[in-house]
Amino acid sequence: MKKRQDLLSLSSELWWADGWPQSATQKTIGSGFEALDQELPAGGWPCGALSELLSKQIGIGELRLLIPVMRQLTLQQKTVMLMNPPMLPYGPALASHGVDMNYLILLKASDVFDRLWAIEQCLRSNSLGCILAWLPHTDLRPTVFRRLQLAAQQFEGPSFVFRPMQVHTQACAAALRVLLLPRPQQRLGLRILKRRGPMHSEVLEIELPTSCPSF
């Protein structure tokens, strides 16, 4: 026990695999789903860190999952950027859930490397409240995500990248990796593949907001 305490005293960023980080400085933003917050380190989506959301197909509720975050930030007059969403979000539906459309912007970049460059620059500039970016199946080197994770550490808000489920076996420096699974009746399954804390093998189910965009 003393050896464990001595090691943890070296840095607040150290933790044992069966426990949670000791750092109290991790800033988060509530997901809007109590059951999910209980499984996320420090009780919410991490700020100053990259989160990777994986899914087998689009349109299963991945955007609805982040509506509470988008609502909270835009009401604080912080800009949320959506980069290359696979479908055009339906503005009136987002507005009906309290998202201030004046603080929502869409950015398109057809070339994946242009997209990655834009994501990194936005993170380093720290001029936005949140970034949601969709990336293709293209095989990307682990160094790409190490660069994004390092850039995200300079970003005060949460940052999310959406990728196909097929890449879940590839190494990724994102602090959080979550697999999204379709469920009936406006529900979504989430399996946390990686987090700063103990392993989580169960599938968590949440009820999504209704009357929203198709994804």
Short mmCIF file of N, CA and C in Angstrom, two decimals, residues 23-84:
data_model
loop_
_atom_site.label_atom_id
_atom_site.label_comp_id
_atom_site.label_asym_id
_atom_site.label_seq_id
_atom_site.Cartn_x
_atom_site.Cartn_y
_atom_site.Cartn_z
N SER A 23 -6.01 13.25 -10.17
CA SER A 23 -6.00 14.68 -10.50
C SER A 23 -7.38 15.29 -10.34
N ALA A 24 -7.45 16.42 -9.69
CA ALA A 24 -8.71 17.15 -9.54
C ALA A 24 -8.80 18.30 -10.53
N THR A 25 -7.81 18.39 -11.43
CA THR A 25 -7.76 19.52 -12.35
C THR A 25 -8.43 19.22 -13.68
N GLN A 26 -8.85 17.98 -13.93
CA GLN A 26 -9.47 17.63 -15.19
C GLN A 26 -10.81 18.34 -15.33
N LYS A 27 -10.92 19.20 -16.31
CA LYS A 27 -12.15 19.91 -16.57
C LYS A 27 -13.04 19.07 -17.48
N THR A 28 -14.31 19.02 -17.19
CA THR A 28 -15.24 18.26 -18.01
C THR A 28 -16.51 19.07 -18.25
N ILE A 29 -17.32 18.56 -19.16
CA ILE A 29 -18.64 19.13 -19.39
C ILE A 29 -19.64 17.97 -19.33
N GLY A 30 -20.69 18.16 -18.58
CA GLY A 30 -21.67 17.10 -18.40
C GLY A 30 -22.25 16.64 -19.72
N SER A 31 -22.43 15.32 -19.87
CA SER A 31 -22.95 14.78 -21.12
C SER A 31 -24.45 15.00 -21.26
N GLY A 32 -25.13 15.29 -20.14
CA GLY A 32 -26.58 15.40 -20.17
C GLY A 32 -27.27 14.09 -19.88
N PHE A 33 -26.49 13.02 -19.68
CA PHE A 33 -27.02 11.70 -19.37
C PHE A 33 -26.35 11.22 -18.08
N GLU A 34 -27.11 11.14 -17.02
CA GLU A 34 -26.53 10.84 -15.71
C GLU A 34 -25.78 9.52 -15.69
N ALA A 35 -26.37 8.50 -16.31
CA ALA A 35 -25.72 7.18 -16.30
C ALA A 35 -24.38 7.22 -17.02
N LEU A 36 -24.28 8.00 -18.08
CA LEU A 36 -23.02 8.12 -18.81
C LEU A 36 -22.00 8.91 -18.01
N ASP A 37 -22.42 10.00 -17.39
CA ASP A 37 -21.50 10.80 -16.59
C ASP A 37 -20.85 9.97 -15.47
N GLN A 38 -21.60 9.03 -14.94
CA GLN A 38 -21.07 8.19 -13.87
C GLN A 38 -19.92 7.30 -14.35
N GLU A 39 -19.85 7.05 -15.66
CA GLU A 39 -18.81 6.19 -16.20
C GLU A 39 -17.68 6.96 -16.85
N LEU A 40 -17.82 8.28 -16.95
CA LEU A 40 -16.77 9.10 -17.55
C LEU A 40 -15.89 9.69 -16.45
N PRO A 41 -14.57 9.67 -16.64
CA PRO A 41 -13.68 10.24 -15.63
C PRO A 41 -14.05 11.68 -15.31
N ALA A 42 -14.09 12.00 -14.03
CA ALA A 42 -14.43 13.34 -13.53
C ALA A 42 -15.86 13.73 -13.86
N GLY A 43 -16.67 12.77 -14.29
CA GLY A 43 -18.10 13.00 -14.41
C GLY A 43 -18.58 13.74 -15.64
N GLY A 44 -17.89 13.61 -16.76
CA GLY A 44 -18.36 14.26 -17.99
C GLY A 44 -17.38 14.07 -19.13
N TRP A 45 -17.78 14.62 -20.31
CA TRP A 45 -16.87 14.59 -21.45
C TRP A 45 -15.62 15.40 -21.11
N PRO A 46 -14.42 14.88 -21.41
CA PRO A 46 -13.21 15.61 -21.04
C PRO A 46 -13.00 16.85 -21.91
N CYS A 47 -12.58 17.93 -21.27
CA CYS A 47 -12.14 19.13 -21.98
C CYS A 47 -10.61 19.11 -22.02
N GLY A 48 -10.05 19.71 -23.04
CA GLY A 48 -8.60 19.67 -23.17
C GLY A 48 -8.09 18.29 -23.51
N ALA A 49 -8.91 17.51 -24.16
CA ALA A 49 -8.54 16.14 -24.55
C ALA A 49 -9.42 15.72 -25.72
N LEU A 50 -8.92 14.78 -26.49
CA LEU A 50 -9.64 14.29 -27.66
C LEU A 50 -10.51 13.09 -27.29
N SER A 51 -11.76 13.09 -27.76
CA SER A 51 -12.66 11.94 -27.59
C SER A 51 -12.99 11.38 -28.97
N GLU A 52 -12.88 10.07 -29.11
CA GLU A 52 -13.16 9.41 -30.37
C GLU A 52 -14.44 8.58 -30.24
N LEU A 53 -15.41 8.84 -31.12
CA LEU A 53 -16.68 8.13 -31.12
C LEU A 53 -16.75 7.27 -32.37
N LEU A 54 -16.91 5.96 -32.18
CA LEU A 54 -16.89 5.01 -33.28
C LEU A 54 -18.28 4.43 -33.50
N SER A 55 -18.64 4.18 -34.76
CA SER A 55 -19.92 3.55 -35.05
C SER A 55 -19.84 2.81 -36.37
N LYS A 56 -20.65 1.76 -36.50
CA LYS A 56 -20.64 0.94 -37.70
C LYS A 56 -21.32 1.65 -38.85
N GLN A 57 -22.28 2.50 -38.55
CA GLN A 57 -23.03 3.21 -39.58
C GLN A 57 -23.43 4.57 -39.05
N ILE A 58 -23.75 5.47 -39.96
CA ILE A 58 -24.21 6.79 -39.55
C ILE A 58 -25.72 6.76 -39.35
N GLY A 59 -26.21 7.76 -38.66
CA GLY A 59 -27.65 7.88 -38.47
C GLY A 59 -28.22 7.08 -37.31
N ILE A 60 -27.36 6.69 -36.34
CA ILE A 60 -27.86 5.89 -35.22
C ILE A 60 -28.06 6.75 -33.96
N GLY A 61 -27.84 8.06 -34.10
CA GLY A 61 -28.05 8.95 -32.97
C GLY A 61 -26.78 9.61 -32.46
N GLU A 62 -25.72 9.58 -33.27
CA GLU A 62 -24.44 10.11 -32.79
C GLU A 62 -24.48 11.62 -32.56
N LEU A 63 -25.25 12.35 -33.38
CA LEU A 63 -25.34 13.79 -33.15
C LEU A 63 -26.26 14.09 -31.97
N ARG A 64 -27.33 13.33 -31.86
CA ARG A 64 -28.25 13.52 -30.74
C ARG A 64 -27.57 13.28 -29.40
N LEU A 65 -26.59 12.41 -29.39
CA LEU A 65 -25.83 12.16 -28.17
C LEU A 65 -25.17 13.43 -27.65
N LEU A 66 -24.79 14.32 -28.56
CA LEU A 66 -24.06 15.52 -28.17
C LEU A 66 -24.92 16.77 -28.13
N ILE A 67 -26.21 16.64 -28.32
CA ILE A 67 -27.09 17.80 -28.25
C ILE A 67 -27.01 18.52 -26.91
N PRO A 68 -26.98 17.82 -25.77
CA PRO A 68 -26.86 18.56 -24.50
C PRO A 68 -25.59 19.41 -24.42
N VAL A 69 -24.50 18.91 -24.97
CA VAL A 69 -23.25 19.67 -24.99
C VAL A 69 -23.39 20.89 -25.90
N MET A 70 -23.94 20.68 -27.08
CA MET A 70 -24.11 21.78 -28.02
C MET A 70 -25.03 22.85 -27.45
N ARG A 71 -26.10 22.42 -26.79
CA ARG A 71 -27.03 23.39 -26.18
C ARG A 71 -26.34 24.20 -25.10
N GLN A 72 -25.64 23.52 -24.22
CA GLN A 72 -24.99 24.22 -23.11
C GLN A 72 -23.97 25.24 -23.61
N LEU A 73 -23.16 24.86 -24.57
CA LEU A 73 -22.10 25.75 -25.03
C LEU A 73 -22.65 26.92 -25.85
N THR A 74 -23.59 26.65 -26.75
CA THR A 74 -24.13 27.75 -27.56
C THR A 74 -24.92 28.75 -26.72
N LEU A 75 -25.57 28.28 -25.66
CA LEU A 75 -26.27 29.20 -24.76
C LEU A 75 -25.30 30.06 -23.98
N GLN A 76 -24.05 29.59 -23.86
CA GLN A 76 -22.99 30.39 -23.26
C GLN A 76 -22.29 31.26 -24.30
N GLN A 77 -22.87 31.30 -25.51
CA GLN A 77 -22.35 32.08 -26.63
C GLN A 77 -20.95 31.62 -27.04
N LYS A 78 -20.76 30.31 -26.97
CA LYS A 78 -19.52 29.69 -27.45
C LYS A 78 -19.83 28.94 -28.74
N THR A 79 -18.98 29.09 -29.72
CA THR A 79 -19.22 28.54 -31.05
C THR A 79 -18.89 27.04 -31.10
N VAL A 80 -19.80 26.28 -31.68
CA VAL A 80 -19.61 24.85 -31.91
C VAL A 80 -19.41 24.64 -33.41
N MET A 81 -18.34 23.97 -33.77
CA MET A 81 -18.06 23.72 -35.18
C MET A 81 -18.29 22.26 -35.52
N LEU A 82 -19.04 22.03 -36.60
CA LEU A 82 -19.25 20.71 -37.15
C LEU A 82 -18.47 20.63 -38.45
N MET A 83 -17.51 19.71 -38.51
CA MET A 83 -16.69 19.58 -39.71
C MET A 83 -17.05 18.30 -40.46
N ASN A 84 -17.47 18.48 -41.69
CA ASN A 84 -17.81 17.39 -42.60
C ASN A 84 -18.83 16.39 -42.04
#
